[in-house]
Amino acid sequence: MTTATTPPTAAPATRRRLPGSASMVPVVAPLVLLLLVAALGPLLAPYSPIDVVAAPDQPPSTQHWFGTDIYGLDVFSRVIAATRNDLVVGLVAALLATVIGVGVGLFTGTNESRGGVPGSVARGVTRGLDLFDALPQIVVGLVLLAFFGRNLLTLSVVCGLLMVPTQARVVRTEVLRVRREAYLESARLSGESERGLLLRHMLPNSTWPALENASYIFGVAVTVAAGLGFLGVGLPPPTPEWGAMIADGATAASAGRWWSSLFPCLALAVTVIAFSNLAHQYLRRR
Amino acid sequence: MVRRLAKPMAVAVAAALLVSACAESANTADASTDEETSVTILQADIGMGLIKEAGANNTEFLGATQATLVRKPYVESGQDGVFEQDPFTYEGYLAESYEVSDDGLVYTFHLSDAVSAAGNELTADDVLWSFELKFGADTSTAPGAMSPVITDPATQFTKIDDKTVSITIASPGLGTTLLSMLADALAFVYDSTEMQANVSADDPYAIAWAQENPNYGFGPYEITDWEVGSYARFEARDNWILGTPEVDVVNVQVVPDAGSRASTIRAGDADIVEGLSPTDAADLASVDTLIVPTVSSPNTSQVLSLVTNKAPFDNLLVRQAMSRAIPFEDIISNVYQDRAVRTGSGIVFTNTPGYDAAGLPEYEYDPETARALLAEAGYPDGLSFTLTVSAADAESQATAVQIQTAARPAGFDVQIETVPGADFHTGRYAKIWQALLSVQAPWALTPIYTLNLLTGVDSQNNMSDWEDPEFYEALAASAEVIDQSSAEAGAAWNVAETRLLEEVPFIQIAQVQPGIAISERIAGYAWRTDNTVDYAHLSINE
Amino acid sequence: MITAKAAAKQYRGRDNTVVHALNPLDLVIEPGDRVGIIGESGSGKSTLVRLLLGLETPSAGSILYQDGEVSQLSGDRLRQFRRDVQLVGQDTTSSFDPLRSLRDAVRRPALEILGLTVAEADAAVDEVLASLAVDPELSSRRPSQVSGGQRQRFAIARALIVSPRILICDESVSALDVSVQGAVLNEFKDFAERSGAGIVFVSHGVPATAFLSDRLVVMHGGDVVEQGDVSQVVNRPKHPYTARLMGAYRKLSADESSAA
Amino acid sequence: MIARLWRSQRWWIQRVALLPVHLFLFAIAVFFLVRLIPGDPVLIIAGSDDLTADQYERIEVLLGLSGSLWHQLMVFLGRVVTLDLGRSLIDGQDVQEQIAWRLPATIEIALIAMVIAIAVTLLLCIFAMLHPHNPVARFAAFYARSAGAIPDFVLGVAGILVFYTVLGWAAAPTGRYDAGLRPAPRTTGFPFLDALLSSDTVLLSSMLAHLWLPVLVLVVGSAPTIMKVLQRSIEHAVDDEATLFRIASGVPRHVVIVSVLRRASPTMVTMCGQLFGFLLGGAVIIEQLFAIPGMGQYAVQAVGRADFLALQAFLLTVAACVLVVFLIVDLVNMTLDPRRRPGVMVEGNA
């Protein structure tokens, strides 16, 4: 027996398969479609997404493929037009949460066990994040959005801020793991500076789970936005945004008029799962 | 050892079984065994404050436990089994009768033998104490709300004897408004004996006490069990002054989500649901087993206020243009599913005795005229403004969307802004926005009250910040007419209303039908101007 | 070159008890020395190695490099120390950053310690790999994409690229196949003979250590129980623990020779 | 002696003693957070009635909203220290009383949902580990990846539509039990537990009919998130050399499972803590939709009415609960694995 690099394993074999051209199609196709829709949005929509074009609550028909919503707006056109807005909300939130989360996680993870000022600051920050995380997101979102006002940007920023503790925690855990890795000592013996260690080894090795998590944050941002809309602090109508559309249509859905909620909900689910698949395929270390 | 243990254990188990078998169960498996009739009502979360003077309160709960000196009588409506309040006449309630002096300034009330839930008989002192409380308690809003009819109870109220009270007003034209106020929730008469026994240094009017001890009134029901924000159980009193209510028990459950409320009554799991959206109400109207009341002139209305203290609505021409840019018919059919009516542009209720609509300006959707007016006002390319609505108010949001679409061809680029309920409340009083949509539902429907409601000098309700001397002069003149149901009064109101409609500080869009659905099991629902359900008027269809 | 003076290390263990990982110890290592350190797991070998490399600070005593405390070195003096003293560790799976190529790892000391340019460093990498008979093609791979033996050669290359004057090998062959072990040991020996560098060979296995060392240090429970010439320690152990350790070894080699 | 006891027990004493300090610091943060809410409680109390300037000031003083922010903060902190959360600004109800009966209800539902969610996830994960190619395993993987894809109120609305309106399996979404039933006598404060303890079968069956759907919605909504975490930690545990050794040496399957679970247990304990916090928050929307009077409903009301005091109390209470749970989680983990205790150096292979 030679010293094999891959130990025998009971884990699913699919996980280890490198992304080949065949397995790429189901992962990449929905994303390409999404980006196309986001880019070409206005060209694809048969109606203006913000104008009343018919009687409200019309079921899907040849004229209105996805029906009309409670305002009498065309659901299909709105689902299309919302793609761009939601990509912005999700991406901005994911980006913000990840960038801040990585920074904070690296800082706390590397300094926590030190003495002196950086150590106590790091421990304080960790506790603070725990506390922030202890609050129900939706309530903090309610408060923050009530304060900042409601538009796409504030919504994205608030959703991003809500997820900072999650990302910071993920990164911190990884940093604590990576800190024990022998390659850091090897790097130190190779003469690398502390900054080099941080940037060249700690950062890439401890952030990949956060990157994978970013796809989850994308989804959470939009669903939190929807939840806020449901509680009455979403984006003002008739801004095309999936979360707000789902929330606006929720009452109609409980009366059996499912279409104005279902289609944006499907769009959201497909998007989140597409991003999640992408992250799963490309960002897992192994 | 085992044997010795076994005996006590067996005893213990038997004892436990016995105890649990004997334990009193609050709920019986078969509700029909006891004869009581009960009704289940689902309410939106409208707060459960149990005294008006503590601020936010539940008017429906207070209406069930409290009583007023006079009340507005119920008459049959056009719809089978549905009653409605006649908002312009007043009959005795706690007062057996009342009379008016010849100069129309002094109203004298003869009190009945009503007994409170606490068991004390009604006296003139109860009336005096109640109004002392309303004007003395820190959190009471009566002083603002009752002005100018009642400004100082100490001088205006006189105890003639134990069973007689008189109220003096400043001008005879205020008389109908006085009666109207005395019939509404602001004027509940409390059991002063009970409340005075519970005052403390911190709580000189027993307000905090009343929040937790609801049965200090003369109303038809008492609350026997309740949990704030969740449920309340009302039991009928057999010594209510107007007899024993037909329904023995009313269970009110708070269900915050409108969709959940609609689903529940559709499935037959509730008797009455309140606070339905127009869509749900229209939807439920088609269910055979449900009654969705439609009344002749509902008092809930959607109002677009144009704030006149800043551009662009400081310009009369722009306001006039806006009055031509609103799709009244689309709003009624799309937002309200035709569960709203529009009786002209005026705001005085057209069924008011003596009402005269002659020559009132009429607002109609007319984009060309709107564009022309805008051009004349100096906006040939149209203009953009922000329309603020409360995020808690779905109908106003839907109305805003309809206006946005329809106003575009009229030259208005409407930006909709939603703010949280609490913020909306604050902002509209601060008059900081350009335009806003709100829902109004005045309790008193007298012309003087409705004309003054949104236009008062320095009033928080004057959301348009529109103060017009010519209008106030006309309004004051109408208050001087002693007979408030005469043609003379009608002509006087017409002058004021014409001025108001020409100036367009706000646009009343439509009068909205009540959002209530009732199971066919229940009879006797009566629409009231305070839009609450009168439990005492309900009965069960056998 | 490196001098340990009464160096000791304690840790706070579970429930705040004190664990004496290494009791006060004196040791001098000069270029050209071949020191073998023997002991089982938990005997304090690894602690000693980490102290010698300046990765940890002794709780008592000192470790000196050219009269400077190694854990306090910085700047040029630290670079000089890293140039002079290098390590080939035990755990080849985790001593390489999984996200970086092997070339990157081997090149790093040349860049950071020797201050070479990237091109010069690459040439140095090729040279050192050639001297170890490693296929240079492999260097573009990730650590997980080569075998353990290959990876250990890269670890050696990373240490040798700066031509250290003392090479510390901490259980460097224990994880390898027996066939590979011999080759790697020979490479250490070649290097020492070629460059005149010193070798500190840390292991729990007596044969490999005896093969590579002139001097043996036997550790047990944080204490140095015995040190001296290889032949003296192997053949005339003074301490009972050493005797037990060497007894097994002598018996083994005797069996081998008789069988041969 | 005492010194030694202190040294050996410090890891948890310190942690417990710090809790009130954290809460106090948190109270300050909450004070400022809550004041971000726009809206003026005084005007909300006034409703649509006019207030004179004099009256406005009187109400402001009454509500404790007068004076500088610093003064208000001091008053608030004074109250927090004496554990007096005050009365709601808007409805005048004693906040503590409100929380005292709402909190157990929410905790109860969150706990039930948590236990079920963890049990279901665990079973699915183990099944997926043993039969990686089974369709159920594939579904589990897909399900885990759909975390965050569907807003929880959508699940709630869909649940009501399907199980109540169409199928009629669930009771009306009008609260914890049928309107008109009387609650069980309060013994523990936890409504369901109280109903269990009383012999009131009518109430109990009504509660079961009302609560299974919201609990199901919470479980379905929260399971993917924990499944993601659990799957990863189980994969790590499976890949662990010790497990591989066990598999290679052919020990019975249940031994392998137990060993994997033991390795994944710290993650699971940590996850329980986070899940509990998540469920307390997730309950906000579920309580709103199913009309369950609990903490979430209270918070939504408070935000809608700019009821600073009620909201402060809510945030503090929830944070206290979650912090206590985090504390328990930490202590359990430190007991399971002493290396996690503060001040313990971890040595690789000395």
Short mmCIF file of N, CA and C in Angstrom, two decimals, chain D residues 177-259:
data_model
loop_
_atom_site.label_atom_id
_atom_site.label_comp_id
_atom_site.label_asym_id
_atom_site.label_seq_id
_atom_site.Cartn_x
_atom_site.Cartn_y
_atom_site.Cartn_z
N TYR D 177 -55.96 28.12 20.99
CA TYR D 177 -57.04 27.16 21.10
C TYR D 177 -58.31 27.84 20.62
N ASP D 178 -59.41 27.10 20.54
CA ASP D 178 -60.64 27.67 20.03
C ASP D 178 -61.06 28.87 20.88
N ALA D 179 -61.59 29.88 20.18
CA ALA D 179 -62.11 31.03 20.90
C ALA D 179 -63.24 30.53 21.78
N GLY D 180 -63.32 31.04 22.99
CA GLY D 180 -64.40 30.62 23.86
C GLY D 180 -63.94 29.61 24.90
N LEU D 181 -62.89 28.87 24.61
CA LEU D 181 -62.36 27.97 25.64
C LEU D 181 -61.63 28.81 26.67
N ARG D 182 -61.61 28.28 27.88
CA ARG D 182 -60.88 29.01 28.92
C ARG D 182 -59.51 28.37 29.10
N PRO D 183 -58.53 29.21 29.35
CA PRO D 183 -57.18 28.65 29.52
C PRO D 183 -57.11 27.78 30.76
N ALA D 184 -56.12 26.90 30.76
CA ALA D 184 -55.91 26.04 31.91
C ALA D 184 -55.43 26.90 33.07
N PRO D 185 -55.70 26.47 34.31
CA PRO D 185 -55.18 27.22 35.45
C PRO D 185 -53.66 27.31 35.35
N ARG D 186 -53.14 28.48 35.72
CA ARG D 186 -51.70 28.69 35.55
C ARG D 186 -50.92 28.00 36.64
N THR D 187 -50.15 27.01 36.25
CA THR D 187 -49.26 26.42 37.24
C THR D 187 -47.82 26.69 36.86
N THR D 188 -47.48 26.39 35.61
CA THR D 188 -46.10 26.63 35.18
C THR D 188 -45.98 27.90 34.37
N GLY D 189 -47.07 28.38 33.81
CA GLY D 189 -47.01 29.54 32.94
C GLY D 189 -46.87 29.15 31.49
N PHE D 190 -46.41 27.93 31.23
CA PHE D 190 -46.32 27.45 29.85
C PHE D 190 -47.69 26.89 29.46
N PRO D 191 -48.38 27.53 28.49
CA PRO D 191 -49.78 27.19 28.24
C PRO D 191 -50.00 25.71 27.91
N PHE D 192 -49.13 25.16 27.07
CA PHE D 192 -49.34 23.78 26.65
C PHE D 192 -49.08 22.82 27.82
N LEU D 193 -48.05 23.13 28.56
CA LEU D 193 -47.71 22.30 29.71
C LEU D 193 -48.83 22.36 30.74
N ASP D 194 -49.35 23.56 30.94
CA ASP D 194 -50.47 23.72 31.87
C ASP D 194 -51.67 22.90 31.43
N ALA D 195 -51.93 22.94 30.12
CA ALA D 195 -53.06 22.17 29.60
C ALA D 195 -52.83 20.68 29.82
N LEU D 196 -51.57 20.26 29.65
CA LEU D 196 -51.22 18.86 29.89
C LEU D 196 -51.45 18.49 31.34
N LEU D 197 -51.04 19.40 32.23
CA LEU D 197 -51.13 19.10 33.66
C LEU D 197 -52.57 19.09 34.13
N SER D 198 -53.38 20.00 33.55
CA SER D 198 -54.79 19.94 33.91
C SER D 198 -55.38 18.75 33.16
N SER D 199 -56.51 18.30 33.58
CA SER D 199 -57.06 17.12 32.89
C SER D 199 -58.07 17.57 31.84
N ASP D 200 -57.87 18.79 31.34
CA ASP D 200 -58.84 19.37 30.44
C ASP D 200 -58.61 18.84 29.01
N THR D 201 -59.25 17.76 28.67
CA THR D 201 -58.99 17.13 27.36
C THR D 201 -59.50 18.00 26.22
N VAL D 202 -60.56 18.75 26.47
CA VAL D 202 -61.10 19.62 25.42
C VAL D 202 -60.07 20.65 25.03
N LEU D 203 -59.53 21.28 26.05
CA LEU D 203 -58.53 22.32 25.81
C LEU D 203 -57.29 21.72 25.14
N LEU D 204 -56.87 20.57 25.65
CA LEU D 204 -55.64 19.96 25.14
C LEU D 204 -55.79 19.59 23.67
N SER D 205 -56.93 18.98 23.34
CA SER D 205 -57.08 18.56 21.94
C SER D 205 -57.21 19.80 21.06
N SER D 206 -57.86 20.83 21.56
CA SER D 206 -57.96 22.06 20.79
C SER D 206 -56.57 22.66 20.56
N MET D 207 -55.75 22.60 21.59
CA MET D 207 -54.40 23.15 21.45
C MET D 207 -53.58 22.36 20.43
N LEU D 208 -53.72 21.04 20.50
CA LEU D 208 -52.98 20.22 19.54
C LEU D 208 -53.42 20.56 18.12
N ALA D 209 -54.73 20.71 17.94
CA ALA D 209 -55.25 21.02 16.60
C ALA D 209 -54.76 22.37 16.13
N HIS D 210 -54.58 23.31 17.06
CA HIS D 210 -54.17 24.66 16.67
C HIS D 210 -52.68 24.78 16.48
N LEU D 211 -51.92 24.01 17.25
CA LEU D 211 -50.48 24.28 17.28
C LEU D 211 -49.65 23.46 16.30
N TRP D 212 -50.20 22.34 15.80
CA TRP D 212 -49.31 21.50 15.00
C TRP D 212 -48.88 22.19 13.71
N LEU D 213 -49.77 22.99 13.14
CA LEU D 213 -49.40 23.64 11.87
C LEU D 213 -48.32 24.71 12.05
N PRO D 214 -48.51 25.65 13.00
CA PRO D 214 -47.41 26.61 13.19
C PRO D 214 -46.09 25.95 13.54
N VAL D 215 -46.14 24.90 14.34
CA VAL D 215 -44.89 24.22 14.68
C VAL D 215 -44.28 23.58 13.43
N LEU D 216 -45.14 22.98 12.63
CA LEU D 216 -44.65 22.37 11.39
C LEU D 216 -43.99 23.43 10.50
N VAL D 217 -44.65 24.58 10.40
CA VAL D 217 -44.10 25.65 9.57
C VAL D 217 -42.73 26.09 10.09
N LEU D 218 -42.63 26.23 11.41
CA LEU D 218 -41.34 26.61 11.99
C LEU D 218 -40.28 25.56 11.70
N VAL D 219 -40.69 24.29 11.82
CA VAL D 219 -39.73 23.20 11.60
C VAL D 219 -39.27 23.21 10.15
N VAL D 220 -40.23 23.24 9.24
CA VAL D 220 -39.88 23.20 7.82
C VAL D 220 -39.04 24.41 7.45
N GLY D 221 -39.36 25.54 8.06
CA GLY D 221 -38.63 26.77 7.73
C GLY D 221 -37.23 26.78 8.29
N SER D 222 -37.02 26.18 9.47
CA SER D 222 -35.70 26.31 10.08
C SER D 222 -34.80 25.12 9.78
N ALA D 223 -35.41 24.00 9.37
CA ALA D 223 -34.60 22.79 9.20
C ALA D 223 -33.47 22.94 8.18
N PRO D 224 -33.70 23.58 7.00
CA PRO D 224 -32.59 23.61 6.03
C PRO D 224 -31.34 24.25 6.59
N THR D 225 -31.52 25.32 7.37
CA THR D 225 -30.36 26.03 7.90
C THR D 225 -29.54 25.12 8.80
N ILE D 226 -30.22 24.40 9.70
CA ILE D 226 -29.44 23.55 10.60
C ILE D 226 -28.94 22.31 9.87
N MET D 227 -29.71 21.91 8.87
CA MET D 227 -29.29 20.74 8.10
C MET D 227 -27.96 21.02 7.43
N LYS D 228 -27.82 22.22 6.89
CA LYS D 228 -26.57 22.62 6.24
C LYS D 228 -25.40 22.43 7.18
N VAL D 229 -25.56 22.98 8.39
CA VAL D 229 -24.49 22.93 9.37
C VAL D 229 -24.21 21.48 9.77
N LEU D 230 -25.30 20.77 10.04
CA LEU D 230 -25.15 19.41 10.53
C LEU D 230 -24.50 18.51 9.48
N GLN D 231 -24.94 18.68 8.23
CA GLN D 231 -24.37 17.86 7.17
C GLN D 231 -22.85 18.07 7.09
N ARG D 232 -22.48 19.35 7.18
CA ARG D 232 -21.05 19.63 7.07
C ARG D 232 -20.29 18.99 8.22
N SER D 233 -20.84 19.12 9.43
CA SER D 233 -20.07 18.61 10.56
C SER D 233 -20.07 17.09 10.55
N ILE D 234 -21.14 16.49 10.04
CA ILE D 234 -21.14 15.03 9.94
C ILE D 234 -20.14 14.58 8.88
N GLU D 235 -20.06 15.34 7.80
CA GLU D 235 -19.07 14.99 6.78
C GLU D 235 -17.66 15.05 7.36
N HIS D 236 -17.41 16.11 8.15
CA HIS D 236 -16.09 16.22 8.78
C HIS D 236 -15.84 15.02 9.68
N ALA D 237 -16.88 14.68 10.46
CA ALA D 237 -16.72 13.58 11.41
C ALA D 237 -16.49 12.27 10.67
N VAL D 238 -17.20 12.11 9.53
CA VAL D 238 -17.04 10.88 8.76
C VAL D 238 -15.63 10.80 8.19
N ASP D 239 -15.14 11.95 7.72
CA ASP D 239 -13.81 11.96 7.12
C ASP D 239 -12.71 11.82 8.16
N ASP D 240 -13.09 11.98 9.42
CA ASP D 240 -12.09 11.90 10.48
C ASP D 240 -11.42 10.52 10.47
N GLU D 241 -10.11 10.52 10.72
CA GLU D 241 -9.37 9.26 10.64
C GLU D 241 -9.93 8.19 11.55
N ALA D 242 -10.34 8.62 12.75
CA ALA D 242 -10.83 7.64 13.72
C ALA D 242 -12.07 6.93 13.17
N THR D 243 -12.93 7.70 12.52
CA THR D 243 -14.12 7.09 11.95
C THR D 243 -13.76 6.16 10.82
N LEU D 244 -12.84 6.63 9.98
CA LEU D 244 -12.42 5.81 8.85
C LEU D 244 -11.84 4.50 9.35
N PHE D 245 -11.10 4.63 10.46
CA PHE D 245 -10.51 3.42 11.03
C PHE D 245 -11.61 2.45 11.46
N ARG D 246 -12.64 3.03 12.10
CA ARG D 246 -13.74 2.18 12.55
C ARG D 246 -14.42 1.51 11.36
N ILE D 247 -14.67 2.31 10.32
CA ILE D 247 -15.34 1.73 9.16
C ILE D 247 -14.47 0.64 8.56
N ALA D 248 -13.15 0.96 8.44
CA ALA D 248 -12.23 0.02 7.83
C ALA D 248 -12.15 -1.27 8.65
N SER D 249 -12.21 -1.14 9.98
CA SER D 249 -12.07 -2.34 10.79
C SER D 249 -13.40 -3.06 10.96
N GLY D 250 -14.42 -2.56 10.29
CA GLY D 250 -15.65 -3.31 10.18
C GLY D 250 -16.47 -3.43 11.45
N VAL D 251 -16.47 -2.39 12.30
CA VAL D 251 -17.32 -2.44 13.49
C VAL D 251 -18.77 -2.25 13.06
N PRO D 252 -19.71 -2.66 13.91
CA PRO D 252 -21.12 -2.55 13.51
C PRO D 252 -21.49 -1.10 13.18
N ARG D 253 -22.50 -1.00 12.34
CA ARG D 253 -22.91 0.29 11.83
C ARG D 253 -23.31 1.26 12.94
N HIS D 254 -24.04 0.74 13.94
CA HIS D 254 -24.50 1.68 14.96
C HIS D 254 -23.35 2.26 15.77
N VAL D 255 -22.28 1.48 15.89
CA VAL D 255 -21.12 2.02 16.59
C VAL D 255 -20.52 3.19 15.80
N VAL D 256 -20.48 3.01 14.47
CA VAL D 256 -19.95 4.08 13.63
C VAL D 256 -20.82 5.32 13.77
N ILE D 257 -22.15 5.10 13.74
CA ILE D 257 -23.06 6.24 13.83
C ILE D 257 -22.85 6.98 15.14
N VAL D 258 -22.78 6.21 16.23
CA VAL D 258 -22.60 6.84 17.53
C VAL D 258 -21.30 7.63 17.55
N SER D 259 -20.27 7.03 16.97
CA SER D 259 -18.97 7.72 16.98
C SER D 259 -19.03 9.00 16.17
#
